[in-house]
PDB file of C-alpha atoms in Angstrom:
ATOM      1  CA  GLU A  28     181.057 -41.605 -54.431  1.00 84.00           C
ATOM      2  CA  ASP A  29     177.417 -42.099 -54.279  1.00 88.00           C
ATOM      3  CA  LYS A  30     176.294 -45.472 -56.076  1.00 92.00           C
ATOM      4  CA  VAL A  31     173.421 -47.771 -56.337  1.00 95.00           C
ATOM      5  CA  VAL A  32     173.938 -51.362 -57.252  1.00 97.00           C
ATOM      6  CA  GLN A  33     171.091 -53.662 -58.395  1.00 97.00           C
ATOM      7  CA  SER A  34     170.974 -57.579 -58.686  1.00 97.00           C
ATOM      8  CA  PRO A  35     170.769 -59.509 -60.640  1.00 96.00           C
ATOM      9  CA  LEU A  36     171.272 -57.658 -63.751  1.00 95.00           C
ATOM     10  CA  SER A  37     168.883 -59.822 -65.662  1.00 96.00           C
ATOM     11  CA  LEU A  38     166.575 -62.587 -64.769  1.00 96.00           C
ATOM     12  CA  VAL A  39     164.291 -64.870 -66.754  1.00 97.00           C
ATOM     13  CA  VAL A  40     161.220 -66.359 -65.138  1.00 97.00           C
ATOM     14  CA  HIS A  41     157.855 -68.162 -66.161  1.00 97.00           C
ATOM     15  CA  GLU A  42     154.262 -66.645 -65.490  1.00 97.00           C
ATOM     16  CA  GLY A  43     153.166 -67.288 -62.268  1.00 97.00           C
ATOM     17  CA  ASP A  44     156.674 -67.254 -60.702  1.00 97.00           C
ATOM     18  CA  THR A  45     157.685 -64.972 -57.751  1.00 97.00           C
ATOM     19  CA  VAL A  46     160.698 -62.811 -58.164  1.00 98.00           C
ATOM     20  CA  THR A  47     162.813 -60.624 -55.937  1.00 97.00           C
ATOM     21  CA  LEU A  48     164.805 -57.720 -57.023  1.00 98.00           C
ATOM     22  CA  ASN A  49     167.566 -56.449 -54.943  1.00 98.00           C
ATOM     23  CA  CYS A  50     169.071 -53.080 -54.586  1.00 97.00           C
ATOM     24  CA  SER A  51     171.777 -51.663 -52.340  1.00 97.00           C
ATOM     25  CA  TYR A  52     172.637 -48.049 -51.932  1.00 96.00           C
ATOM     26  CA  GLU A  53     175.543 -45.879 -50.718  1.00 94.00           C
ATOM     27  CA  VAL A  54     174.298 -42.192 -51.049  1.00 90.00           C
ATOM     28  CA  THR A  55     175.676 -39.546 -49.062  1.00 86.00           C
ATOM     29  CA  ASN A  56     172.387 -37.363 -47.463  1.00 85.00           C
ATOM     30  CA  PHE A  57     169.971 -40.410 -48.364  1.00 88.00           C
ATOM     31  CA  ARG A  58     166.681 -39.221 -48.472  1.00 85.00           C
ATOM     32  CA  SER A  59     164.387 -42.138 -49.859  1.00 87.00           C
ATOM     33  CA  LEU A  60     164.604 -44.827 -52.172  1.00 92.00           C
ATOM     34  CA  LEU A  61     162.386 -45.076 -55.338  1.00 92.00           C
ATOM     35  CA  TRP A  62     161.713 -47.847 -57.836  1.00 95.00           C
ATOM     36  CA  TYR A  63     160.884 -47.395 -61.257  1.00 95.00           C
ATOM     37  CA  LYS A  64     159.601 -49.821 -64.062  1.00 96.00           C
ATOM     38  CA  GLN A  65     161.108 -48.819 -67.577  1.00 94.00           C
ATOM     39  CA  GLU A  66     159.522 -50.563 -70.597  1.00 90.00           C
ATOM     40  CA  LYS A  67     160.557 -49.354 -74.018  1.00 79.00           C
ATOM     41  CA  LYS A  68     160.097 -45.641 -72.869  1.00 77.00           C
ATOM     42  CA  ALA A  69     160.194 -43.371 -70.035  1.00 85.00           C
ATOM     43  CA  PRO A  70     160.620 -44.719 -66.336  1.00 91.00           C
ATOM     44  CA  THR A  71     157.408 -44.846 -64.510  1.00 91.00           C
ATOM     45  CA  PHE A  72     157.217 -44.662 -60.896  1.00 90.00           C
ATOM     46  CA  LEU A  73     156.432 -47.400 -58.801  1.00 93.00           C
ATOM     47  CA  PHE A  74     157.325 -46.698 -55.122  1.00 90.00           C
ATOM     48  CA  MET A  75     158.990 -44.411 -52.964  1.00 90.00           C
ATOM     49  CA  LEU A  76     160.257 -45.593 -49.458  1.00 91.00           C
ATOM     50  CA  THR A  77     161.651 -43.262 -46.668  1.00 87.00           C
ATOM     51  CA  SER A  78     161.200 -45.384 -43.634  1.00 86.00           C
ATOM     52  CA  SER A  79     162.876 -48.665 -42.567  1.00 89.00           C
ATOM     53  CA  GLY A  80     160.573 -51.726 -42.244  1.00 88.00           C
ATOM     54  CA  ILE A  81     157.232 -50.574 -43.779  1.00 88.00           C
ATOM     55  CA  GLU A  82     156.137 -52.406 -46.778  1.00 91.00           C
ATOM     56  CA  LYS A  83     154.568 -50.732 -49.444  1.00 92.00           C
ATOM     57  CA  LYS A  84     152.208 -52.508 -51.595  1.00 93.00           C
ATOM     58  CA  SER A  85     150.572 -52.053 -55.054  1.00 93.00           C
ATOM     59  CA  GLY A  86     148.654 -55.108 -56.427  1.00 95.00           C
ATOM     60  CA  ARG A  87     151.286 -57.880 -56.977  1.00 97.00           C
ATOM     61  CA  LEU A  88     154.207 -55.715 -56.219  1.00 97.00           C
ATOM     62  CA  SER A  89     155.469 -55.036 -52.883  1.00 97.00           C
ATOM     63  CA  SER A  90     158.809 -53.109 -51.563  1.00 97.00           C
ATOM     64  CA  ILE A  91     160.640 -52.760 -48.371  1.00 96.00           C
ATOM     65  CA  LEU A  92     163.471 -50.633 -47.203  1.00 95.00           C
ATOM     66  CA  ASP A  93     166.250 -51.338 -44.398  1.00 94.00           C
ATOM     67  CA  LYS A  94     168.079 -48.354 -43.879  1.00 90.00           C
ATOM     68  CA  LYS A  95     170.411 -50.010 -41.570  1.00 92.00           C
ATOM     69  CA  GLU A  96     171.788 -52.430 -43.984  1.00 92.00           C
ATOM     70  CA  LEU A  97     171.346 -49.727 -46.783  1.00 94.00           C
ATOM     71  CA  PHE A  98     169.211 -52.101 -49.239  1.00 95.00           C
ATOM     72  CA  SER A  99     165.732 -52.593 -50.728  1.00 97.00           C
ATOM     73  CA  ILE A 100     164.074 -55.287 -52.342  1.00 97.00           C
ATOM     74  CA  LEU A 101     161.132 -55.268 -54.924  1.00 98.00           C
ATOM     75  CA  ASN A 102     158.964 -58.534 -54.895  1.00 98.00           C
ATOM     76  CA  ILE A 103     156.598 -59.427 -57.725  1.00 97.00           C
ATOM     77  CA  THR A 104     154.410 -62.260 -57.091  1.00 97.00           C
ATOM     78  CA  ALA A 105     152.397 -64.358 -59.681  1.00 97.00           C
ATOM     79  CA  THR A 106     154.551 -62.617 -62.833  1.00 97.00           C
ATOM     80  CA  GLN A 107     152.568 -61.864 -65.832  1.00 97.00           C
ATOM     81  CA  THR A 108     154.232 -61.220 -69.333  1.00 96.00           C
ATOM     82  CA  GLY A 109     153.294 -57.734 -68.935  1.00 96.00           C
ATOM     83  CA  ASP A 110     155.792 -57.324 -66.010  1.00 97.00           C
ATOM     84  CA  SER A 111     158.592 -57.677 -68.546  1.00 97.00           C
ATOM     85  CA  ALA A 112     160.784 -54.581 -68.266  1.00 97.00           C
ATOM     86  CA  VAL A 113     163.838 -53.096 -66.777  1.00 96.00           C
ATOM     87  CA  TYR A 114     163.289 -52.313 -63.089  1.00 97.00           C
ATOM     88  CA  LEU A 115     165.208 -49.369 -61.831  1.00 96.00           C
ATOM     89  CA  CYS A 116     166.228 -48.480 -58.319  1.00 96.00           C
ATOM     90  CA  ALA A 117     167.220 -44.861 -57.493  1.00 93.00           C
ATOM     91  CA  GLY A 118     168.469 -43.300 -54.159  1.00 91.00           C
ATOM     92  CA  ALA A 119     167.249 -39.820 -53.603  1.00 86.00           C
ATOM     93  CA  VAL A 120     169.650 -37.381 -52.471  1.00 83.00           C
ATOM     94  CA  ALA A 121     168.648 -34.561 -49.739  1.00 76.00           C
ATOM     95  CA  LEU A 122     170.231 -31.092 -50.461  1.00 68.00           C
ATOM     96  CA  GLY A 123     170.807 -28.370 -48.006  1.00 63.00           C
ATOM     97  CA  GLY A 124     168.168 -25.654 -47.243  1.00 57.00           C
ATOM     98  CA  GLY A 125     165.278 -28.157 -47.455  1.00 54.00           C
ATOM     99  CA  SER A 126     165.709 -28.765 -51.045  1.00 57.00           C
ATOM    100  CA  GLN A 127     165.034 -32.336 -52.641  1.00 60.00           C
ATOM    101  CA  GLY A 128     168.030 -33.480 -54.581  1.00 69.00           C
ATOM    102  CA  ASN A 129     168.638 -35.729 -57.589  1.00 77.00           C
ATOM    103  CA  LEU A 130     168.264 -39.547 -57.985  1.00 86.00           C
ATOM    104  CA  ILE A 131     171.220 -41.679 -58.107  1.00 90.00           C
ATOM    105  CA  PHE A 132     170.149 -44.573 -60.327  1.00 93.00           C
ATOM    106  CA  GLY A 133     171.386 -48.310 -60.447  1.00 95.00           C
ATOM    107  CA  LYS A 134     171.957 -49.948 -63.898  1.00 95.00           C
ATOM    108  CA  GLY A 135     168.603 -51.766 -63.622  1.00 96.00           C
ATOM    109  CA  THR A 136     167.427 -55.379 -63.597  1.00 97.00           C
ATOM    110  CA  LYS A 137     165.919 -56.710 -66.911  1.00 96.00           C
ATOM    111  CA  LEU A 138     163.054 -58.953 -66.023  1.00 97.00           C
ATOM    112  CA  SER A 139     161.720 -61.175 -68.733  1.00 97.00           C
ATOM    113  CA  VAL A 140     158.691 -63.337 -68.029  1.00 97.00           C
ATOM    114  CA  LYS A 141     157.999 -66.165 -70.322  1.00 96.00           C
ATOM    115  CA  PRO A 142     154.497 -67.517 -71.112  1.00 94.00           C
TER     116      PRO A 142
ATOM    117  CA  GLU B  19     146.718 -34.692 -65.816  1.00 60.00           C
ATOM    118  CA  ALA B  20     149.116 -33.992 -68.841  1.00 78.00           C
ATOM    119  CA  GLY B  21     152.379 -35.527 -68.352  1.00 91.00           C
ATOM    120  CA  VAL B  22     155.930 -34.342 -69.061  1.00 95.00           C
ATOM    121  CA  ALA B  23     156.338 -33.663 -72.798  1.00 95.00           C
ATOM    122  CA  GLN B  24     159.648 -33.776 -74.768  1.00 96.00           C
ATOM    123  CA  SER B  25     160.507 -33.027 -78.207  1.00 96.00           C
ATOM    124  CA  PRO B  26     162.031 -34.229 -80.524  1.00 96.00           C
ATOM    125  CA  ARG B  27     161.588 -37.940 -79.794  1.00 94.00           C
ATOM    126  CA  TYR B  28     164.330 -38.694 -81.916  1.00 95.00           C
ATOM    127  CA  LYS B  29     167.341 -37.010 -83.418  1.00 96.00           C
ATOM    128  CA  ILE B  30     170.229 -37.899 -85.703  1.00 97.00           C
ATOM    129  CA  ILE B  31     173.309 -35.853 -85.988  1.00 96.00           C
ATOM    130  CA  GLU B  32     176.829 -35.980 -87.169  1.00 96.00           C
ATOM    131  CA  LYS B  33     179.515 -35.202 -84.723  1.00 95.00           C
ATOM    132  CA  ARG B  34     180.649 -31.754 -84.127  1.00 96.00           C
ATOM    133  CA  GLN B  35     176.979 -30.560 -85.021  1.00 97.00           C
ATOM    134  CA  SER B  36     174.596 -28.922 -82.434  1.00 97.00           C
ATOM    135  CA  VAL B  37     171.353 -30.014 -81.198  1.00 97.00           C
ATOM    136  CA  ALA B  38     168.831 -28.852 -78.863  1.00 97.00           C
ATOM    137  CA  PHE B  39     166.049 -30.587 -76.833  1.00 97.00           C
ATOM    138  CA  TRP B  40     162.923 -29.173 -75.177  1.00 97.00           C
ATOM    139  CA  CYS B  41     160.926 -30.379 -72.187  1.00 97.00           C
ATOM    140  CA  ASN B  42     157.533 -28.920 -70.880  1.00 96.00           C
ATOM    141  CA  PRO B  43     157.088 -30.263 -67.273  1.00 95.00           C
ATOM    142  CA  ILE B  44     153.757 -31.169 -65.606  1.00 93.00           C
ATOM    143  CA  SER B  45     152.029 -28.096 -64.733  1.00 92.00           C
ATOM    144  CA  GLY B  46     152.721 -26.658 -61.334  1.00 88.00           C
ATOM    145  CA  HIS B  47     156.081 -28.593 -60.812  1.00 89.00           C
ATOM    146  CA  ALA B  48     158.560 -26.693 -59.366  1.00 87.00           C
ATOM    147  CA  THR B  49     161.519 -29.011 -60.028  1.00 89.00           C
ATOM    148  CA  LEU B  50     162.777 -29.906 -63.218  1.00 92.00           C
ATOM    149  CA  TYR B  51     165.551 -32.690 -64.198  1.00 93.00           C
ATOM    150  CA  TRP B  52     167.395 -33.660 -67.290  1.00 96.00           C
ATOM    151  CA  TYR B  53     169.178 -36.847 -67.087  1.00 95.00           C
ATOM    152  CA  GLN B  54     171.249 -38.762 -69.703  1.00 96.00           C
ATOM    153  CA  GLN B  55     170.631 -42.603 -70.108  1.00 94.00           C
ATOM    154  CA  ILE B  56     173.298 -44.480 -71.876  1.00 94.00           C
ATOM    155  CA  LEU B  57     172.278 -47.861 -73.353  1.00 90.00           C
ATOM    156  CA  GLY B  58     172.481 -50.438 -70.585  1.00 88.00           C
ATOM    157  CA  GLN B  59     172.885 -47.935 -67.931  1.00 90.00           C
ATOM    158  CA  GLY B  60     170.568 -46.220 -65.590  1.00 91.00           C
ATOM    159  CA  PRO B  61     169.809 -42.631 -65.893  1.00 92.00           C
ATOM    160  CA  LYS B  62     172.443 -40.001 -64.692  1.00 93.00           C
ATOM    161  CA  LEU B  63     171.495 -36.593 -63.582  1.00 91.00           C
ATOM    162  CA  LEU B  64     172.836 -33.836 -65.890  1.00 94.00           C
ATOM    163  CA  ILE B  65     171.189 -30.625 -64.158  1.00 93.00           C
ATOM    164  CA  GLN B  66     168.287 -29.908 -61.721  1.00 91.00           C
ATOM    165  CA  PHE B  67     166.303 -26.759 -61.723  1.00 91.00           C
ATOM    166  CA  GLN B  68     164.088 -25.387 -58.979  1.00 87.00           C
ATOM    167  CA  ASN B  69     161.828 -22.835 -60.628  1.00 86.00           C
ATOM    168  CA  ASN B  70     164.331 -21.047 -62.994  1.00 84.00           C
ATOM    169  CA  GLY B  71     167.594 -21.424 -60.798  1.00 89.00           C
ATOM    170  CA  VAL B  72     170.082 -24.221 -61.058  1.00 90.00           C
ATOM    171  CA  VAL B  73     170.221 -26.437 -57.886  1.00 86.00           C
ATOM    172  CA  ASP B  74     172.735 -28.779 -59.202  1.00 86.00           C
ATOM    173  CA  ASP B  75     174.675 -28.865 -62.481  1.00 91.00           C
ATOM    174  CA  SER B  76     177.775 -30.614 -61.103  1.00 87.00           C
ATOM    175  CA  GLN B  77     177.769 -33.593 -63.815  1.00 88.00           C
ATOM    176  CA  LEU B  78     176.823 -31.422 -66.571  1.00 94.00           C
ATOM    177  CA  PRO B  79     179.880 -31.427 -69.240  1.00 93.00           C
ATOM    178  CA  LYS B  80     179.876 -27.683 -69.321  1.00 93.00           C
ATOM    179  CA  ASP B  81     182.400 -27.227 -72.137  1.00 95.00           C
ATOM    180  CA  ARG B  82     179.517 -28.490 -74.568  1.00 96.00           C
ATOM    181  CA  PHE B  83     176.217 -28.783 -72.821  1.00 97.00           C
ATOM    182  CA  SER B  84     174.151 -25.948 -71.770  1.00 97.00           C
ATOM    183  CA  ALA B  85     170.505 -25.842 -70.176  1.00 97.00           C
ATOM    184  CA  GLU B  86     168.233 -23.125 -69.336  1.00 95.00           C
ATOM    185  CA  ARG B  87     164.569 -22.850 -67.663  1.00 94.00           C
ATOM    186  CA  LEU B  88     163.451 -19.305 -68.445  1.00 81.00           C
ATOM    187  CA  LYS B  89     160.337 -18.208 -66.474  1.00 85.00           C
ATOM    188  CA  GLY B  90     160.601 -21.293 -64.301  1.00 84.00           C
ATOM    189  CA  VAL B  91     158.382 -23.710 -66.705  1.00 91.00           C
ATOM    190  CA  ASP B  92     159.879 -24.959 -70.242  1.00 95.00           C
ATOM    191  CA  SER B  93     163.512 -26.048 -70.326  1.00 97.00           C
ATOM    192  CA  THR B  94     166.053 -26.655 -73.154  1.00 97.00           C
ATOM    193  CA  LEU B  95     169.015 -28.671 -73.195  1.00 98.00           C
ATOM    194  CA  LYS B  96     171.850 -27.834 -75.763  1.00 97.00           C
ATOM    195  CA  ILE B  97     174.811 -29.800 -76.903  1.00 97.00           C
ATOM    196  CA  GLN B  98     177.379 -27.960 -79.141  1.00 96.00           C
ATOM    197  CA  PRO B  99     179.311 -29.528 -80.535  1.00 96.00           C
ATOM    198  CA  ALA B 100     178.301 -32.935 -80.251  1.00 96.00           C
ATOM    199  CA  LYS B 101     180.424 -36.049 -79.756  1.00 96.00           C
ATOM    200  CA  LEU B 102     180.077 -39.871 -80.403  1.00 96.00           C
ATOM    201  CA  GLU B 103     179.789 -40.509 -76.787  1.00 96.00           C
ATOM    202  CA  ASP B 104     176.748 -38.307 -76.469  1.00 97.00           C
ATOM    203  CA  SER B 105     174.554 -40.884 -78.030  1.00 97.00           C
ATOM    204  CA  ALA B 106     171.979 -41.553 -75.390  1.00 96.00           C
ATOM    205  CA  VAL B 107     168.524 -40.912 -74.485  1.00 96.00           C
ATOM    206  CA  TYR B 108     167.863 -37.500 -72.753  1.00 97.00           C
ATOM    207  CA  LEU B 109     165.164 -37.716 -70.142  1.00 96.00           C
ATOM    208  CA  CYS B 110     163.321 -35.016 -68.678  1.00 96.00           C
ATOM    209  CA  ALA B 111     161.600 -35.371 -65.347  1.00 94.00           C
ATOM    210  CA  SER B 112     159.595 -32.875 -63.004  1.00 92.00           C
ATOM    211  CA  SER B 113     158.620 -33.310 -59.406  1.00 88.00           C
ATOM    212  CA  LEU B 114     155.902 -30.980 -57.472  1.00 82.00           C
ATOM    213  CA  ALA B 115     157.718 -30.262 -54.178  1.00 67.00           C
ATOM    214  CA  VAL B 116     160.220 -27.873 -53.630  1.00 57.00           C
ATOM    215  CA  THR B 117     161.023 -28.940 -50.237  1.00 58.00           C
ATOM    216  CA  LEU B 118     161.270 -32.188 -48.594  1.00 52.00           C
ATOM    217  CA  VAL B 119     158.146 -34.148 -48.706  1.00 52.00           C
ATOM    218  CA  ASP B 120     157.054 -37.880 -48.725  1.00 51.00           C
ATOM    219  CA  ARG B 121     155.620 -37.777 -52.027  1.00 56.00           C
ATOM    220  CA  ASN B 122     158.304 -36.012 -54.140  1.00 66.00           C
ATOM    221  CA  GLU B 123     158.461 -38.594 -56.745  1.00 80.00           C
ATOM    222  CA  GLN B 124     159.799 -37.671 -60.214  1.00 86.00           C
ATOM    223  CA  PHE B 125     157.710 -38.028 -63.267  1.00 90.00           C
ATOM    224  CA  PHE B 126     159.469 -38.677 -66.633  1.00 93.00           C
ATOM    225  CA  GLY B 127     158.899 -37.667 -70.128  1.00 94.00           C
ATOM    226  CA  PRO B 128     159.233 -40.159 -73.122  1.00 93.00           C
ATOM    227  CA  GLY B 129     162.707 -38.996 -73.748  1.00 95.00           C
ATOM    228  CA  THR B 130     164.577 -37.747 -76.792  1.00 96.00           C
ATOM    229  CA  ARG B 131     166.826 -40.613 -78.366  1.00 95.00           C
ATOM    230  CA  LEU B 132     170.037 -38.797 -79.773  1.00 97.00           C
ATOM    231  CA  THR B 133     172.254 -40.667 -82.296  1.00 97.00           C
ATOM    232  CA  VAL B 134     175.575 -39.040 -83.090  1.00 97.00           C
ATOM    233  CA  LEU B 135     177.079 -40.298 -86.234  1.00 96.00           C
TER     234      LEU B 135
END
């Protein structure tokens, strides 16, 4: 059965700290790995990772994928209170015939950044 | 660019009643997804459409859930009859690509929070 496991499930840090969120996956016909940020509403897209070893960056956030070890990490440097959210990791399934399949989500990591 | 629209935003019903949710994807997005997100869990796919055809509905409880995407644009998800365990947020998402491309991220709507009493 396909699964995505995130750790830790929750994390409390202070502003300015650096955090690393972990995601391991077992997804049949794996296509790519995605990170989303979810506050009190719908998930918003952060990164899509398809190739191993290539870091993607966006401001203070960065992420990398290891397709050999089947995991990804999301780093947030110099955390701010606005980073408080649930961070979801999802494996994208490739369907046959060239179609894009669905996302298998982990349970998320709840990050709380204290002032 | 307008995002994915969903309505209603909140719905409270009693068990055994029916309910319907509506989703309007981003213009031009071929693929539409319905997810169920139970509190404390990640979203779980219920059904995926590509244009107006069903690509994957393997996790849709077909005895009570149904969905359609007439004309390949808007979609509705229905639950009849509802059970207590159906209480969740129902998220609609859409993506641009029909085939595998590197930028095929899914964009989510605000969700409908369903409470079944």
